[in-house]
Coordinates of C-alpha atoms (C1' of nucleotides) in Angstrom, one line a residue:
Chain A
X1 CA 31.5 -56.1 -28.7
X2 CA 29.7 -58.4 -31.0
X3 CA 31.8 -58.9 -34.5
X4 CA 30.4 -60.2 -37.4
X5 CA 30.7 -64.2 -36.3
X6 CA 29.2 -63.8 -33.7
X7 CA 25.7 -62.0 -35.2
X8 CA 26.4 -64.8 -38.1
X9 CA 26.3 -67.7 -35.4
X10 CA 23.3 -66.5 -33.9
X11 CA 21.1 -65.7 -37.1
X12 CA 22.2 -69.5 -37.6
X13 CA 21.3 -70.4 -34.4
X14 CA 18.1 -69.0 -35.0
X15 CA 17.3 -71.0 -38.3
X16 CA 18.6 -73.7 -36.7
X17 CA 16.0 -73.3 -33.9
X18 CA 13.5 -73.2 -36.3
X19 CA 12.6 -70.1 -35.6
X20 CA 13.2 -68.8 -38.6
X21 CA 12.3 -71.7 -40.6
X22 CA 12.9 -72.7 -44.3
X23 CA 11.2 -70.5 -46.9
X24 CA 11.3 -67.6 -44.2
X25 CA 12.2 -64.0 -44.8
X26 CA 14.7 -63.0 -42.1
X27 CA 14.6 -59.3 -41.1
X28 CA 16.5 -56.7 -43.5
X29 CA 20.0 -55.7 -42.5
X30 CA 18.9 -52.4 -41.0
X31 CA 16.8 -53.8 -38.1
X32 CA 19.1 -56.6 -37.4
X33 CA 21.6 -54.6 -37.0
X34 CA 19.7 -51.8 -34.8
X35 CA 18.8 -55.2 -33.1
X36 CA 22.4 -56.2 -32.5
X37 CA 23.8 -52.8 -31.9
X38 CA 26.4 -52.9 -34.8
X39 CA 26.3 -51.3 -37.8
X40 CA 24.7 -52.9 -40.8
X41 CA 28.1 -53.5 -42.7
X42 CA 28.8 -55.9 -40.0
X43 CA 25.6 -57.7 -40.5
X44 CA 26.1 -57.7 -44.2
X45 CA 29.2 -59.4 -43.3
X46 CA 27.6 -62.0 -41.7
X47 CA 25.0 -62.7 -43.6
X48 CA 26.9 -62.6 -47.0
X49 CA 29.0 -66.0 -45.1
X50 CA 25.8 -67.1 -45.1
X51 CA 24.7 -66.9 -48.2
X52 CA 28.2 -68.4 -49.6
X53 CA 27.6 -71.2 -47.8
X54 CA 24.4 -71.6 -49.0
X55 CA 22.0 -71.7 -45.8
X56 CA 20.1 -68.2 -47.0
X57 CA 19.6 -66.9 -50.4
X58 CA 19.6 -63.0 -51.2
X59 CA 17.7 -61.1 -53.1
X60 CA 17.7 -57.3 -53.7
X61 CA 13.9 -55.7 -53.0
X62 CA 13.0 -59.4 -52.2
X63 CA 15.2 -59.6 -48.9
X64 CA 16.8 -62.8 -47.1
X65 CA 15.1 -65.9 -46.9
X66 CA 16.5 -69.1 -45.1
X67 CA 17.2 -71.5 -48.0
X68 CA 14.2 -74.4 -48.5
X69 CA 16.3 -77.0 -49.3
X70 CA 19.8 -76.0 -47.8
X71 CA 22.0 -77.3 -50.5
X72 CA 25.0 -79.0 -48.6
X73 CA 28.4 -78.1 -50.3
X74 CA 31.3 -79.7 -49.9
X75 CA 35.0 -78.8 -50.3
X76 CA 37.2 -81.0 -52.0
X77 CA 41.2 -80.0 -51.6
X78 CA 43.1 -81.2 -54.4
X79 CA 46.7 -81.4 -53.8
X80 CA 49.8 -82.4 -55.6
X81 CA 49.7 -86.4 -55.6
X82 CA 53.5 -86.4 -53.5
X83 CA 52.1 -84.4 -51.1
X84 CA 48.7 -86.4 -50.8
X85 CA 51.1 -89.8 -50.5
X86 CA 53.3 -87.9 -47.8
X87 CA 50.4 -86.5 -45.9
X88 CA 49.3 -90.6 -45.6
X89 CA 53.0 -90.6 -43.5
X90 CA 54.1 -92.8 -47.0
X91 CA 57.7 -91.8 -49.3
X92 CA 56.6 -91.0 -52.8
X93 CA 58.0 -91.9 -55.3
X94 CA 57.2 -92.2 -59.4
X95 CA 58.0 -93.2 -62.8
X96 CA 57.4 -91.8 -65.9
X97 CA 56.1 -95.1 -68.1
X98 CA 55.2 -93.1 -71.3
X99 CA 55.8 -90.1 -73.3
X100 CA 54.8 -90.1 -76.6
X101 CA 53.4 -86.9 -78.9
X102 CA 50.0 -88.5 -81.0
X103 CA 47.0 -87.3 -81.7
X104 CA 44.6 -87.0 -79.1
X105 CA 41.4 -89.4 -79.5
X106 CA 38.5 -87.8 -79.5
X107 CA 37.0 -88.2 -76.2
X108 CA 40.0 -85.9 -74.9
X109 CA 39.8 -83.4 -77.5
X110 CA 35.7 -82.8 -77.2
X111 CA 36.3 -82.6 -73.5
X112 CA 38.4 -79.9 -73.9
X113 CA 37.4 -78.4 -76.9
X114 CA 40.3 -78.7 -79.4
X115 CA 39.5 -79.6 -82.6
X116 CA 39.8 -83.8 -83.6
X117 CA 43.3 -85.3 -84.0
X118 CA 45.0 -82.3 -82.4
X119 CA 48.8 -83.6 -81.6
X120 CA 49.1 -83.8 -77.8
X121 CA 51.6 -84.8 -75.6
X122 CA 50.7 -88.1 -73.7
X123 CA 52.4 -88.7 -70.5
X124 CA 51.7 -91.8 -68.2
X125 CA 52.9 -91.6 -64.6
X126 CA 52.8 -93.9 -62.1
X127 CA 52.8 -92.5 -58.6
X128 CA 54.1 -94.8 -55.7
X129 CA 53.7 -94.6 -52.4
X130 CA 55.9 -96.6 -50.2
X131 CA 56.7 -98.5 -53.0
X132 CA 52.9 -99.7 -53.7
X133 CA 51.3 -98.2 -57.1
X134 CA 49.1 -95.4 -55.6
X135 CA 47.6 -93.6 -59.1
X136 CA 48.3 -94.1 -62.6
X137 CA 47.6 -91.2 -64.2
X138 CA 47.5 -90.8 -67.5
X139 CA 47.7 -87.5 -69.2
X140 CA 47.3 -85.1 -72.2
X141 CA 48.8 -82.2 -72.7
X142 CA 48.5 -79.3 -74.6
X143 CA 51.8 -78.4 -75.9
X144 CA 50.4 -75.4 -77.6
X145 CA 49.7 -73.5 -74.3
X146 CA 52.9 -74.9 -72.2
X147 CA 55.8 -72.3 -71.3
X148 CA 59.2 -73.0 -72.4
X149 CA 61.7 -74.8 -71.9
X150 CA 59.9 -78.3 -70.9
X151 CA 61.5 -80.0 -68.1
X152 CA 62.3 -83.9 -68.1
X153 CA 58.9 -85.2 -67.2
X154 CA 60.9 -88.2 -65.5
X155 CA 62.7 -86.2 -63.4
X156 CA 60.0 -84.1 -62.2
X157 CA 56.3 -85.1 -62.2
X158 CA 54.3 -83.5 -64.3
X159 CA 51.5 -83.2 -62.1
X160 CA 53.9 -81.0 -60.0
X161 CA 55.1 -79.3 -62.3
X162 CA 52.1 -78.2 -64.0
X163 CA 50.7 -76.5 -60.6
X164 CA 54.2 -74.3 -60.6
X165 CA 54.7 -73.6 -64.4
X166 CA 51.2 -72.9 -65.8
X167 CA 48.2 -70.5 -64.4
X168 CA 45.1 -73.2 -64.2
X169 CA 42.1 -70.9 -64.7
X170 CA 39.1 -73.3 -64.1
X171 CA 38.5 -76.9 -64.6
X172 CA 36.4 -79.8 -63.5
X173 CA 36.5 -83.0 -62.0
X174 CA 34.1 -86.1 -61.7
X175 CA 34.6 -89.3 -60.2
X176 CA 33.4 -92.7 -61.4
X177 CA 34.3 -96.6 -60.7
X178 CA 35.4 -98.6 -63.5
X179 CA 37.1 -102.4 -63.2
X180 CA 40.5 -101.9 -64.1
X181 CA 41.5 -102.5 -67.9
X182 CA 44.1 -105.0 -68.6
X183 CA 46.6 -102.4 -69.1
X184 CA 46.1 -101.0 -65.4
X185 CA 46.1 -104.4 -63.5
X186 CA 49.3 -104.7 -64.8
X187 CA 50.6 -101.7 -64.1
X188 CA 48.9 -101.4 -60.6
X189 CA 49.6 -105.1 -59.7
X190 CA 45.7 -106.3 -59.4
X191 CA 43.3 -108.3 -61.0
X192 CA 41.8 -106.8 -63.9
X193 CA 38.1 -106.1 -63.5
X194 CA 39.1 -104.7 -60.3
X195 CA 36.8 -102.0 -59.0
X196 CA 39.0 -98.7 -59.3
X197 CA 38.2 -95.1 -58.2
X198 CA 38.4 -93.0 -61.6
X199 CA 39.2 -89.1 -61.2
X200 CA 39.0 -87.1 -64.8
X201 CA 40.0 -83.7 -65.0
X202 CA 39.9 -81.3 -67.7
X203 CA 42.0 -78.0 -67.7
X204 CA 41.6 -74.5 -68.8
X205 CA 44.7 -72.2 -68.5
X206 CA 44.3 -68.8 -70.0
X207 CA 46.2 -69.4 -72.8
X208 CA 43.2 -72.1 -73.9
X209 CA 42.5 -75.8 -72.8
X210 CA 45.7 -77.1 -70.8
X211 CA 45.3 -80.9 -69.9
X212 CA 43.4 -84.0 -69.7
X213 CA 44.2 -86.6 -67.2
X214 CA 42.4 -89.5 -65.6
X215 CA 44.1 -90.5 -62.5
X216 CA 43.3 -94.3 -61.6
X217 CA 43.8 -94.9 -58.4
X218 CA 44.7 -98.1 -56.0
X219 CA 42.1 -100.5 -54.7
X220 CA 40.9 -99.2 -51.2
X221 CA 41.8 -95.3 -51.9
X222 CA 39.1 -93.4 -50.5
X223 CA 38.5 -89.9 -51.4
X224 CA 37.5 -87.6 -48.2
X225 CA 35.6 -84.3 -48.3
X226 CA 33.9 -82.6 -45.2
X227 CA 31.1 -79.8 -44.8
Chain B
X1 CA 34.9 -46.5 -60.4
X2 CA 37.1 -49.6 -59.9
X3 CA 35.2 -51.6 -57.3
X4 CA 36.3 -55.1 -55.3
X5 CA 36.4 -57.5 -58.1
X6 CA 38.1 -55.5 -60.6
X7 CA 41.3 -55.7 -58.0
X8 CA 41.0 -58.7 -57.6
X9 CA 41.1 -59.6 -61.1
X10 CA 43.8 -57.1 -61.7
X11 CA 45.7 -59.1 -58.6
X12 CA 44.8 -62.2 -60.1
X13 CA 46.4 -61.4 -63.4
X14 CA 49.7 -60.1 -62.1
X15 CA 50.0 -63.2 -60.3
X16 CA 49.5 -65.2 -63.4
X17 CA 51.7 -63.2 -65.4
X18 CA 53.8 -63.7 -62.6
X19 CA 55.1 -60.1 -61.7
X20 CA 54.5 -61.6 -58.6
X21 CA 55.9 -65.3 -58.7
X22 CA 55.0 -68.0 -55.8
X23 CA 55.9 -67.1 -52.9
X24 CA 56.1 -63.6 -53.2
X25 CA 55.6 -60.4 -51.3
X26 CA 52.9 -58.4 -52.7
X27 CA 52.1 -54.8 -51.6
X28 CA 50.7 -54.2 -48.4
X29 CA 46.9 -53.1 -48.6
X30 CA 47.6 -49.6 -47.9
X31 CA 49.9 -49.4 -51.0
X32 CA 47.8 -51.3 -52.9
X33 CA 44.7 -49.2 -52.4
X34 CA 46.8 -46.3 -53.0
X35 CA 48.0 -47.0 -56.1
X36 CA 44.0 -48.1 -57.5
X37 CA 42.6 -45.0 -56.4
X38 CA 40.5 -47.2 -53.6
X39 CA 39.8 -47.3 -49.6
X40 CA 41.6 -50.2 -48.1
X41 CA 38.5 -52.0 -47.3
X42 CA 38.2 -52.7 -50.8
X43 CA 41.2 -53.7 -51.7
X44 CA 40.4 -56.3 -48.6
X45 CA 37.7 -57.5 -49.8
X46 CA 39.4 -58.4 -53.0
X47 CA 42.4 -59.9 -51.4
X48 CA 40.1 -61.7 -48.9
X49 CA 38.1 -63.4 -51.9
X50 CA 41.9 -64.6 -53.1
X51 CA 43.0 -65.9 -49.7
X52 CA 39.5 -67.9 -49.5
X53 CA 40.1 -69.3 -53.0
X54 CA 43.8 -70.3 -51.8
X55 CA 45.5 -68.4 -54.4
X56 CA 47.5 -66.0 -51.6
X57 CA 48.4 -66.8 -47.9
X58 CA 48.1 -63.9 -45.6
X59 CA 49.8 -63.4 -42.4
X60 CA 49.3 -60.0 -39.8
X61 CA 52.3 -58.5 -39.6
X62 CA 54.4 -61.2 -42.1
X63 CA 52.4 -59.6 -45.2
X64 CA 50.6 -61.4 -48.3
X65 CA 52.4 -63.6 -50.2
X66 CA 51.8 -65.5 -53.3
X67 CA 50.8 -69.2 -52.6
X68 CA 53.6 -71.7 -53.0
X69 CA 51.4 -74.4 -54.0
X70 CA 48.1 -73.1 -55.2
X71 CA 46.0 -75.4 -53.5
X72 CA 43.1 -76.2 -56.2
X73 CA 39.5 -76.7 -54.5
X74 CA 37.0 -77.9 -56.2
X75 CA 33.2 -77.6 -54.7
X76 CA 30.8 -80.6 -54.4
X77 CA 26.8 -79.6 -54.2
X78 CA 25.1 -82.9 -52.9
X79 CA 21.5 -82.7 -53.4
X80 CA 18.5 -83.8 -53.0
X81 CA 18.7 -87.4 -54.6
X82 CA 15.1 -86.6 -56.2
X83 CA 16.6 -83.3 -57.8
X84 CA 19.6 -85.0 -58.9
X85 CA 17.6 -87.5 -60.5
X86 CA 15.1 -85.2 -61.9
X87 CA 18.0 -82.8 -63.0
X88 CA 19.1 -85.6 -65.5
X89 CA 16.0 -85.8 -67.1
X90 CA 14.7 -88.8 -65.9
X91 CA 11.4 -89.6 -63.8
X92 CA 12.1 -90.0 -60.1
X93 CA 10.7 -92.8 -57.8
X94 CA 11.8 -94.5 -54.4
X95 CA 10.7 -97.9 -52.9
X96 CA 11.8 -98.6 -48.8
X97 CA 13.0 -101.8 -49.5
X98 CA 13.7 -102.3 -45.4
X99 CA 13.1 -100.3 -42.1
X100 CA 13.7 -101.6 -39.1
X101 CA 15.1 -101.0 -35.3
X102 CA 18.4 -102.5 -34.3
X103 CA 21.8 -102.2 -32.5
X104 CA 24.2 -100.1 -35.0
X105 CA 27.5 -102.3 -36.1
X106 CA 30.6 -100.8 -34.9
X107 CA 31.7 -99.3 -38.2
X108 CA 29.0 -97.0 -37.8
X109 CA 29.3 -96.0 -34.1
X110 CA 32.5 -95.6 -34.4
X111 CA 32.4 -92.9 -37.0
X112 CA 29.4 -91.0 -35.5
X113 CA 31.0 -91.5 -32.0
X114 CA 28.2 -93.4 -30.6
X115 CA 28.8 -96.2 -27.8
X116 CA 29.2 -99.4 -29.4
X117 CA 25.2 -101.3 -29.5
X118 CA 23.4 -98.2 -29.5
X119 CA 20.2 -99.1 -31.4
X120 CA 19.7 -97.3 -34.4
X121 CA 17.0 -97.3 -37.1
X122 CA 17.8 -99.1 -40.3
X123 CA 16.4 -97.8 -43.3
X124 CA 17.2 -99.0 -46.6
X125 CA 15.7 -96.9 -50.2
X126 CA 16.1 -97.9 -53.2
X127 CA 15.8 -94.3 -55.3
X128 CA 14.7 -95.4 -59.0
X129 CA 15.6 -92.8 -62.2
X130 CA 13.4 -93.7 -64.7
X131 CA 12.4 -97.1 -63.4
X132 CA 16.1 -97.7 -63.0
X133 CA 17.9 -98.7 -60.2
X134 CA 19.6 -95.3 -59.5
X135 CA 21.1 -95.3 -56.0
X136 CA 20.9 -97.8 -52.9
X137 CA 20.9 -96.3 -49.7
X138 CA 21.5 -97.7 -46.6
X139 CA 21.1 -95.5 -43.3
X140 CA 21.5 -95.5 -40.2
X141 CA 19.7 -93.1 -38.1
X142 CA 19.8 -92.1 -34.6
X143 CA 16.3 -91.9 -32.9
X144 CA 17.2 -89.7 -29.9
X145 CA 17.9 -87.0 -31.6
X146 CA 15.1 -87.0 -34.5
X147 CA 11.8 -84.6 -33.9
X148 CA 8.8 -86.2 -33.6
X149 CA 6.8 -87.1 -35.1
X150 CA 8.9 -89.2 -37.8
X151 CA 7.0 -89.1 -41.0
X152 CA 6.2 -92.8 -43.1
X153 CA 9.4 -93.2 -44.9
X154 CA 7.5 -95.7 -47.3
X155 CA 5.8 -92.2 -48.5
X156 CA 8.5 -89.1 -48.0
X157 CA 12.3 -90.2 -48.6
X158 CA 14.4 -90.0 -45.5
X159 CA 17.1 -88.5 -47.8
X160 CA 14.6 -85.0 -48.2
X161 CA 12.9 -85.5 -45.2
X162 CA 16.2 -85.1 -43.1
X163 CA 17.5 -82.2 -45.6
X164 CA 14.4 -80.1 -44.5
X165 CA 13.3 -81.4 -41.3
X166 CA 16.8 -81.8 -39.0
X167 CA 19.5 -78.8 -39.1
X168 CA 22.7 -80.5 -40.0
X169 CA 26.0 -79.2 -38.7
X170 CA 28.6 -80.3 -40.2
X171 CA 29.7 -83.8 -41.7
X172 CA 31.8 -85.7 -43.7
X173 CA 31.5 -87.8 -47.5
X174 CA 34.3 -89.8 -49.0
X175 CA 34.4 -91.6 -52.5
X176 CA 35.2 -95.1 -52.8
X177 CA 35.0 -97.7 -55.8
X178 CA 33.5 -100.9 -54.6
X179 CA 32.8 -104.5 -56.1
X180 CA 28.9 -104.7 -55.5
X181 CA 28.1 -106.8 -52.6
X182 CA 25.6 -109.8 -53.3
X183 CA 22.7 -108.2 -52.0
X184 CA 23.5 -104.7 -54.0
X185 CA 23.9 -106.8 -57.4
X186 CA 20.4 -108.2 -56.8
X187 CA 18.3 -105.0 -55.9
X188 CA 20.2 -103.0 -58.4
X189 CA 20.1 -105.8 -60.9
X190 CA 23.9 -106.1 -61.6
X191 CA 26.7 -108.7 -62.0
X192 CA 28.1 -109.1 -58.1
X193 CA 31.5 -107.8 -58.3
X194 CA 30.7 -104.6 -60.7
X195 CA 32.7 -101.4 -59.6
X196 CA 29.9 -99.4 -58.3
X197 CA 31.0 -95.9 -56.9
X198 CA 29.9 -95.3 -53.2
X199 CA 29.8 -92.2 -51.0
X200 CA 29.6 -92.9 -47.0
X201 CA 28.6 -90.0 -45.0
X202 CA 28.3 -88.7 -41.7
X203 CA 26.2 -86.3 -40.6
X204 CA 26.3 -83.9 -36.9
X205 CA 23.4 -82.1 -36.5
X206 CA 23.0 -79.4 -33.2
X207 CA 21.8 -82.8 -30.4
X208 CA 24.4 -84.9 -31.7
X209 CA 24.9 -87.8 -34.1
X210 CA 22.4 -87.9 -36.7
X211 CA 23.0 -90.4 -39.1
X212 CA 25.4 -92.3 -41.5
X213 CA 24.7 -93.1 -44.8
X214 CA 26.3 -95.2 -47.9
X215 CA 25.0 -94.8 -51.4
X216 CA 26.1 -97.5 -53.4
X217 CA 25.9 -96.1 -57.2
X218 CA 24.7 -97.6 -59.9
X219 CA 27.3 -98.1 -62.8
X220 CA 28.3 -95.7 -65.0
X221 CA 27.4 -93.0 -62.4
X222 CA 29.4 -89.6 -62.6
X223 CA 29.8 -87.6 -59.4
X224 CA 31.0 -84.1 -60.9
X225 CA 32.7 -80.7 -59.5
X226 CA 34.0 -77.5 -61.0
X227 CA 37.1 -75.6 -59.6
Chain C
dA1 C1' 8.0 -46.1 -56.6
dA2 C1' 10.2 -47.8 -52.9
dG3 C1' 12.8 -50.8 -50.3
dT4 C1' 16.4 -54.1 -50.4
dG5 C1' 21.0 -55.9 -50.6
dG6 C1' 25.8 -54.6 -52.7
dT7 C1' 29.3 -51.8 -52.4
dC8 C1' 32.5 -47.9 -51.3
dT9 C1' 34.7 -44.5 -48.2
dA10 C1' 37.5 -42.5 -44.6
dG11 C1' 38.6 -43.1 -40.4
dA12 C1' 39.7 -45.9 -36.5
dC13 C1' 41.2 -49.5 -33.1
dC14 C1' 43.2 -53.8 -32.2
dA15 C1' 45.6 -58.4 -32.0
dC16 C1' 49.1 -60.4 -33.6
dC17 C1' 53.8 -61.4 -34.4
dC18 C1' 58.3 -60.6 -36.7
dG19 C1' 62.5 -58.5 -35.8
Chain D
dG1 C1' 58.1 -51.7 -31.1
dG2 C1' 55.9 -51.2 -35.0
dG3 C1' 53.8 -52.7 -39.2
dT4 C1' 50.4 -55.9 -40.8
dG5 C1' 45.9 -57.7 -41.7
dG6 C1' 41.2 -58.0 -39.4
dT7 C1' 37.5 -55.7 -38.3
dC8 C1' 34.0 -52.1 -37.1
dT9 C1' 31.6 -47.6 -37.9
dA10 C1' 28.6 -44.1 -39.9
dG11 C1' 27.4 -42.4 -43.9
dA12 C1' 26.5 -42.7 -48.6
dC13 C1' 25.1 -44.0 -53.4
dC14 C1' 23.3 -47.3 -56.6
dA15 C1' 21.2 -51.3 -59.1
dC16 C1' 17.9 -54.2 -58.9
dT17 C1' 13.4 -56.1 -58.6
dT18 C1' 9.1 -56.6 -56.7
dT19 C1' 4.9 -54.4 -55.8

DNA sequence: AAGTGGTCTAGACCACCCG
DNA sequence: GGGTGGTCTAGACCACTTT
């Protein structure tokens, strides 16, 4: 019996045969599925994986059209930085270098949208792998929004800690390259003006905005997505 | 009527409010569809939507539990350079700075999983935002499984031509920071050395190999996601 | 006004896999 | 062996949007 991947591969097949090409409407769910022999939830199914991943787009009353410009997404996993060192077959290790409570400067509080000199908590890890700097990450929390009691940010990272301990509701991240500032060659061991792979990430929890960290990492890291 | 999404935000939040902490058992569907008043197909549905998102791990006949380490995922739409460009405000433009036939390095076989000398079309673009040096593409493109006829890549840019006219598969990207080679600091008009971000990707389309690609960035650029 | 996709239901069968 | 999630069916109602 045909399942729902199957009558999903095969409408892709299609558009990928041209057949159906780009801009086309696709036949409504009712006569593929006559066509197929399953019921139409099962090509609903199907084509609603489609649509997720972008190859068709749906309209109600205007029907299914194969997408003109497929936009190509890709999936980025974030994990927890010791399991990202471990999963490179490297011990992890880190050190807590700073942790101070200061206002936030303004960059960090307008990304977040706290209001300007709010007192955050400013943490600067450095993540090791195999005993080779990895990331320095450098964060701000929100000390408003954190559940009590705090743990000993230099016994337990707080990039850890924060995945366990607080509810992230959404967030983004961009990437950038910047030459490493003085402060960072030293830390990281390389010549400053180095080209280093920037991530910044902004929090929101539901109790409000959580964190702001900028993760700088080592020469060489690479950053590897697929689709 | 409570319908899929409203369990799964009411899932959602209990997780959150951790009734049910990492690592948990939750209800089985049955009970859970029970005790909303709902078939169990919803309640699938909802808890299907979570398990995509990474937030619960299911298992047949272990049950649903409550993700250990939410895994955060972030999604990356790559466009259209010429949207991307024009999506920023800015004027869009393209000059093919090189085209030519020749046997692909090994770098590049190797990662499309071609033999080593196949030859390969070279293409390199310069895409301009407003007059601007925006991104320098290099490509390398594999003839044999192209449709003919190719179009003049001096007037259509490879980059849309391949998005509409070849069905891509599946692929990879990866982020890196690099110091900009010689020949990247004088087309995009930069100080050799400057961190530019770069994204290499490989592409699979349904004959094979289709191409690999590296887009050197010009500085300052932002690649950005939302989780 | 009508046809489309979105969703829900109640029932069913099955593969899987833990105990 | 039995309980779980995964899936399918046949029918139904509805919101939406284009014509």
């Amino acid at each position: 019996m045909l399942g729902w991947e199957d009558i999903r591969a095969e409408v892709l097949r299609r558009i990928r045969a041209r057949d159906w090409p780009p801009g086309a409407l696709i036949p409504g769910e009712e006569a593929l599925a006559e066509e197929f022999g399953v019921a139409r939830a099962t090509v609903n199914r199907a084509l609603t994986s489609l649509a997720e991943a972008g190859v068709i787009e749906r309209k109600k009353r205007a029907g299914t059209r194969v997408a003109e410009l497929p936009v190509r997404r890709a999936r980025l996993e974030i994990p927890v930085i010791r399991l990202d060192v471990l999963g490179r077959g490297l011990p992890y290790d880190f050190k807590l270098l700073a942790d101070r409570l200061a206002p936030a400067p303004v960059p960090v509080t307008a990304r977040l949208g706290l209001p300007e000199g709010t007192p955050m908590r400013k943490l600067e890890t450095l993540h090791l792998a195999g005993g080779r700097p990895f990331v320095l990450e450098t964060r701000w929390l929100n000390p408003a929004v954190l559940p009590v009691p705090l743990p000993d940010f230099a016994q337990v990272s707080v990039n850890e800690w924060l995945v366990t301990h607080v509810s992230l509701v959404s967030g983004d991240i961009a990437f950038t390259a910047e030459p490493a500032s003085p402060r960072e060659a030293e830390v990281m061991g390389v010549v400053p003006g180095t080209p280093l792979l920037v991530a910044e990430r902004t929090t929101q929890g539901t109790g409000g905005p959580v964190t702001w960290v900028r993760l700088a990492h080592a020469p060489g890291h690479r950053v590897a997505m697929t689709f």
